[in-house]
Short mmCIF file of C-alpha atoms in Angstrom, two decimals:
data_model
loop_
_atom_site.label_atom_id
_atom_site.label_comp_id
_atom_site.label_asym_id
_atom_site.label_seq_id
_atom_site.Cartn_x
_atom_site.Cartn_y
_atom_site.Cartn_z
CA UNK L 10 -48.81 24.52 150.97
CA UNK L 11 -51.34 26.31 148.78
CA UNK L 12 -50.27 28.52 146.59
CA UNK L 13 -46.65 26.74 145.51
CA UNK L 14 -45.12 25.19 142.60
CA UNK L 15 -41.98 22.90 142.55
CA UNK L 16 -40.27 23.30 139.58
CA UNK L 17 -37.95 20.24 139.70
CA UNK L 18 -38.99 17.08 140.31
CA UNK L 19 -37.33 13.57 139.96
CA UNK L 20 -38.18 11.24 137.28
CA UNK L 21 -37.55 7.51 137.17
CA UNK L 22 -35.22 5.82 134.41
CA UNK L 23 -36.52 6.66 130.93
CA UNK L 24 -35.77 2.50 129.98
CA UNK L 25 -38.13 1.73 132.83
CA UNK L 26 -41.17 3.59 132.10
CA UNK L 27 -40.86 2.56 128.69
CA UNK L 28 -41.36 -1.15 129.99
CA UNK L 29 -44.23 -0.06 132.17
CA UNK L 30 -46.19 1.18 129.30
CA UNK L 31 -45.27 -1.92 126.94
CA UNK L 32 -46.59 -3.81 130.17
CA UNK L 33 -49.76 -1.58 130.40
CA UNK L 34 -51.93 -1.17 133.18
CA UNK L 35 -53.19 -5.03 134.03
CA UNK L 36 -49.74 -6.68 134.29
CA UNK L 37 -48.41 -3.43 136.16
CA UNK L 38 -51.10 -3.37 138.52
CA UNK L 39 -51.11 -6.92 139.24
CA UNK L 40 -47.47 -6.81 139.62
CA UNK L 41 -46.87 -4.50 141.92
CA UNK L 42 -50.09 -5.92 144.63
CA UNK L 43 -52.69 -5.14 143.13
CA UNK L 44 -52.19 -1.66 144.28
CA UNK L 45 -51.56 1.91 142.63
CA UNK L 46 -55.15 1.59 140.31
CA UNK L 47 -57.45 4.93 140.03
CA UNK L 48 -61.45 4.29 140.45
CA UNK L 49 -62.54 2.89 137.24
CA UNK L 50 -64.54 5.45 136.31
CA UNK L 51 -61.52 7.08 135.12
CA UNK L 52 -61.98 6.46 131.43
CA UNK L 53 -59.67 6.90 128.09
CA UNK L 54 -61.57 9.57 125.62
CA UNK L 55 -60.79 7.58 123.09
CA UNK L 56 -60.04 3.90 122.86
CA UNK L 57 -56.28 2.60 121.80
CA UNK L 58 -54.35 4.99 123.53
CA UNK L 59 -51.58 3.41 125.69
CA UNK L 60 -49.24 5.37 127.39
CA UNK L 61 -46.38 5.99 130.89
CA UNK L 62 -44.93 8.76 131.84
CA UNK L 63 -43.66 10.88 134.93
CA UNK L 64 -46.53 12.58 137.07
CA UNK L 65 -46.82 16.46 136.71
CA UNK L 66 -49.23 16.82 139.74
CA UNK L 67 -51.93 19.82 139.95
CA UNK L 68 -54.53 20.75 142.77
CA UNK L 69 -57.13 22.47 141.22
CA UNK L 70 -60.70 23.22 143.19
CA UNK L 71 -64.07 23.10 141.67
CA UNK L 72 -65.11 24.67 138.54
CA UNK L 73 -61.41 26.46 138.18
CA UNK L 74 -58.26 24.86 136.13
CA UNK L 75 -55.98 28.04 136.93
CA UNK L 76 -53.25 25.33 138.12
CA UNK L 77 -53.51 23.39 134.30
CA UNK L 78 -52.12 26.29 133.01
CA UNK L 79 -49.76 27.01 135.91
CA UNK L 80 -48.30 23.34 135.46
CA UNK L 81 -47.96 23.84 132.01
CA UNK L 82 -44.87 26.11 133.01
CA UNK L 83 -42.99 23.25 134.52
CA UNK L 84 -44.11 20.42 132.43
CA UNK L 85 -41.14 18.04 130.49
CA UNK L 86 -41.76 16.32 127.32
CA UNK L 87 -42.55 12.78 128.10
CA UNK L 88 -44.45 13.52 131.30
CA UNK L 89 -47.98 13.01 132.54
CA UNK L 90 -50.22 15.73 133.92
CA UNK L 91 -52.35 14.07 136.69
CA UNK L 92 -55.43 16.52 137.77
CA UNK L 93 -56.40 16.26 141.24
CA UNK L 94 -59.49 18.65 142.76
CA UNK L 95 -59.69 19.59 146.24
CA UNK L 96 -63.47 18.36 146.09
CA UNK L 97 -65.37 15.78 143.88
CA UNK L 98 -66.54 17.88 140.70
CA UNK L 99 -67.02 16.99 136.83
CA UNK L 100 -67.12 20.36 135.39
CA UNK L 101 -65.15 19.97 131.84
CA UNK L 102 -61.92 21.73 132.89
CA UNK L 103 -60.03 20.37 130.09
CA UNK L 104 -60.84 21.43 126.33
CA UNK L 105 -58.79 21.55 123.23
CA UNK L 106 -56.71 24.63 123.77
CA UNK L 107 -55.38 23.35 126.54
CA UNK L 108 -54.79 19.78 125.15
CA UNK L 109 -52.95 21.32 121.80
CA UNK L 110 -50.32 23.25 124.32
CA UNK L 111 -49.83 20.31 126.00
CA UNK L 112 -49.02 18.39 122.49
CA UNK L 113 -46.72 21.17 121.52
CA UNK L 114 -44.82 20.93 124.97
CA UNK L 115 -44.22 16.79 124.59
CA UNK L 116 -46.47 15.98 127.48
CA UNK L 117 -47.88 11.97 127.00
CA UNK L 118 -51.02 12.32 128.29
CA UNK L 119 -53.31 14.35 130.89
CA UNK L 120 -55.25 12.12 133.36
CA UNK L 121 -58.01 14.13 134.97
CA UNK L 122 -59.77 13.30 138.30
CA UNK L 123 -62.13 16.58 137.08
CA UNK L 124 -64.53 16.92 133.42
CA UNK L 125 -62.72 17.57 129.53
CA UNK L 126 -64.65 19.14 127.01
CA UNK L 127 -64.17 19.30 123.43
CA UNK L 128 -63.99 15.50 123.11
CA UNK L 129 -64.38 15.02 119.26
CA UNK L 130 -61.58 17.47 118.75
CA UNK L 131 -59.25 15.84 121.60
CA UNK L 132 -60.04 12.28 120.06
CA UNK L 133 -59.15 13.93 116.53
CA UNK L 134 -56.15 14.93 117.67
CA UNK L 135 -55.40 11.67 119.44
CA UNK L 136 -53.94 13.48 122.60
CA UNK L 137 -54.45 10.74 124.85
CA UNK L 138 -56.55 11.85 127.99
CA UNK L 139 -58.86 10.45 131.25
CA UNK L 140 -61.12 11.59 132.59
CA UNK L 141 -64.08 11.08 135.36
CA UNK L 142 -66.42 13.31 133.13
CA UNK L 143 -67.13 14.63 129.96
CA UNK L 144 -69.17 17.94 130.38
CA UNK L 145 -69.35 21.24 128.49
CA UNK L 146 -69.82 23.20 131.56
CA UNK L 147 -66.43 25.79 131.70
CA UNK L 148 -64.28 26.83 134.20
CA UNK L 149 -63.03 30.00 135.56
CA UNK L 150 -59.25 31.03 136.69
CA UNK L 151 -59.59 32.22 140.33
CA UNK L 152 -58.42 30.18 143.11
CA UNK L 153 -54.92 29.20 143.76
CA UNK L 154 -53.82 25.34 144.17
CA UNK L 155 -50.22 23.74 143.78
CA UNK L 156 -48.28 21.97 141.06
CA UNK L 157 -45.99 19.13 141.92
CA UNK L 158 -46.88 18.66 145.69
CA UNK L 159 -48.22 15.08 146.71
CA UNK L 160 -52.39 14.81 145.72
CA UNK L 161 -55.14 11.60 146.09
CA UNK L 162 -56.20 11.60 142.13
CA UNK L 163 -59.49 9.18 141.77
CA UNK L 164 -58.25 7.75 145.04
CA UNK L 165 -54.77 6.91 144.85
CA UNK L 166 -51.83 9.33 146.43
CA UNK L 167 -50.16 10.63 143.63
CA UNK L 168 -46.15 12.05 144.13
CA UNK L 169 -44.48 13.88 141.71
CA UNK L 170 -42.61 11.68 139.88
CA UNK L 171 -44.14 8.76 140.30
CA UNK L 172 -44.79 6.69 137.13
CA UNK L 173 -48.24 6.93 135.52
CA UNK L 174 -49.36 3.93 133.31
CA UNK L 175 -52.34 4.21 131.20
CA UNK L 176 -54.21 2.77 128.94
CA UNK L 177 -57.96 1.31 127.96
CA UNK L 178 -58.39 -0.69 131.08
CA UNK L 179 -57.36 2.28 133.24
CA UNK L 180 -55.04 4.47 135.26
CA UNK L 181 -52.24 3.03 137.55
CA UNK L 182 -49.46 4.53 139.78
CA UNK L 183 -46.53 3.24 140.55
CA UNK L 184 -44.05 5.09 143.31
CA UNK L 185 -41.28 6.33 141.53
CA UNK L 186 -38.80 4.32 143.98
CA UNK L 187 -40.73 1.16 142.86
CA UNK L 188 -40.73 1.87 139.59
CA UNK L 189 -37.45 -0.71 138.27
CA UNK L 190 -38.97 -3.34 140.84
CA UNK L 191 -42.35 -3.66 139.47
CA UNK L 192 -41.40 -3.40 136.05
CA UNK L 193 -38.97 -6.12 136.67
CA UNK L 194 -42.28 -8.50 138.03
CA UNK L 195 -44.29 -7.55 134.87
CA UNK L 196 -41.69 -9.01 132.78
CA UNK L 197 -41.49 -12.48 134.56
CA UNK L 198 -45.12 -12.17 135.01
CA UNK L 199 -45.50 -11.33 131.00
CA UNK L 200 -43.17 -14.19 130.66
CA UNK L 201 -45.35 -16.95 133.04
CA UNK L 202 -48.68 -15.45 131.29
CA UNK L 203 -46.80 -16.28 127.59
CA UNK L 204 -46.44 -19.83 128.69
CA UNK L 205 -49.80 -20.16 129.75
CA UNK L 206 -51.37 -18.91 126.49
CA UNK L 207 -49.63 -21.27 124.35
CA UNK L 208 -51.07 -24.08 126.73
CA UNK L 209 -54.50 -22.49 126.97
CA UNK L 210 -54.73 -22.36 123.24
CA UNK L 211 -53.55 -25.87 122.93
CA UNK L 212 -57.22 -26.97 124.59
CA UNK L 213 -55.86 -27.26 128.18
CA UNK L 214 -57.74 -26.01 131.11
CA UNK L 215 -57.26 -23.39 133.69
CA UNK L 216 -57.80 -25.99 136.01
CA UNK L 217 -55.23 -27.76 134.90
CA UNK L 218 -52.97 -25.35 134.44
CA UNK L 219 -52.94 -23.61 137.25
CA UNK L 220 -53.84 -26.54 139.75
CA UNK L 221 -57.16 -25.62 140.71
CA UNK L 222 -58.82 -28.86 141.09
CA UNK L 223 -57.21 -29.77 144.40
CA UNK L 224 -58.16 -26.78 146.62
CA UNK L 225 -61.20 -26.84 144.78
CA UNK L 226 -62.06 -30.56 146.28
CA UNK L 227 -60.60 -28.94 149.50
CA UNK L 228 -63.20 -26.54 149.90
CA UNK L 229 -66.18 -29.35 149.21
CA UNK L 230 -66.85 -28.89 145.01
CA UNK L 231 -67.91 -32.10 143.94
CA UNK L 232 -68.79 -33.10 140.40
CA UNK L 233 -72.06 -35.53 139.61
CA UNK L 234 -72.98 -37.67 136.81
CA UNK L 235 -76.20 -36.03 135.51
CA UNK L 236 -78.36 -35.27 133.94
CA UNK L 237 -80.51 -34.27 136.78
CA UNK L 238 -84.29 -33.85 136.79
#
């Protein structure tokens, strides 16, 4: 379906998202499976930024961002644009034109499975961005892709809609149907990780904690009185 652009898509609650990103991308990713997390070398410009949103999804192709500006048109504040490429390339389609429209439209973020360019002005701004490159080589505006039609972005298949969580350790998707579910398990998981802080910084041991030392034995560790020569 080259060459088309949904206009509508659906979004998942506004309340849940907001949990997601409070969660960020660890306790989501763990909660849902340990699925739904982008190849790590998709990396925040700059450090601190922590965001979740609803996907805006683009297929551009190689050393062209014609789509960017194409899903600019259908783009609603609080979303995510999420940059897919129709083959691996790093060339910087992403600069700070592009990034200040987004701003001005209420997008969240842009995560880019492609190269941004002007990163000191883009970490000035504190858009928040990822990318797999930074590069100063530019693109051109003349092949046709899609906006908001199902893409693989850093290796995860990315649906319009779906709920993009990111943040300094990464990028993570979760389906838009899953969306209240997971965030639901981050909580208790949030929860059960609160309690075992407050006992971890009381001196206690993982080991303890979270009953280690029995399977350990199982599988043949032993301890010895040393020292050994």
């Amino acid at each position: 379906m080259s060459g088309t652009v949904v206009r509508n898509i659906r979004r998942a609650d506004a309340g849940v998202i907001e949990t997601l990103q409070r969660l960020g991308v660890s306790t989501v990713h763990e909660a849902q499976g340990r699925s739904g997390l982008m190849q790590p070398y998709m990396r925040p410009l700059w450090r601190g930024a922590r965001i979740a949103g609803s996907a805006i999804t683009a297929l551009c192709h190689p050393g062209d961002n014609w789509m960017i500006h194409v899903a600019c048109d259908v783009l609603k504040k609080g979303d995510i644009l999420v940059v897919a490429c129709s083959s691996e390339n790093s060339d910087g389609a992403f600069g700070e034109l592009l990034a200040t429209s987004l701003k001005a439209l209420g997008a969240r973020g842009v995560v880019l499975d492609v190269g941004c360019r002007d990163a000191a002005e883009i970490s000035e701004m504190k858009f928040p961005l990822w990318s797999r490159a930074i590069s100063a080589k530019g693109t051109v505006k003349a092949s046709i892709g899609s906006v908001n039609l199902p893409v693989v972005c850093a290796g995860v298949n990315v649906k319009p809609g779906d709920v993009v969580v990111a943040d300094d350790d990464g990028v993570v998707v979760v389906p838009r149907l899953d969306a209240a579910k997971v965030a639901a398990a981050g909580v208790e998981r949030e929860k059960k990780e609160a309690g075992s802080r407050a006992r971890l910084q009381k001196g206690e041991l993982g080991l303890d904690i979270y009953g280690m030392r029995k399977p350990l034995e199982e599988k043949g560790l032993k301890y010895i009185d040393g020292p050994i020569d």
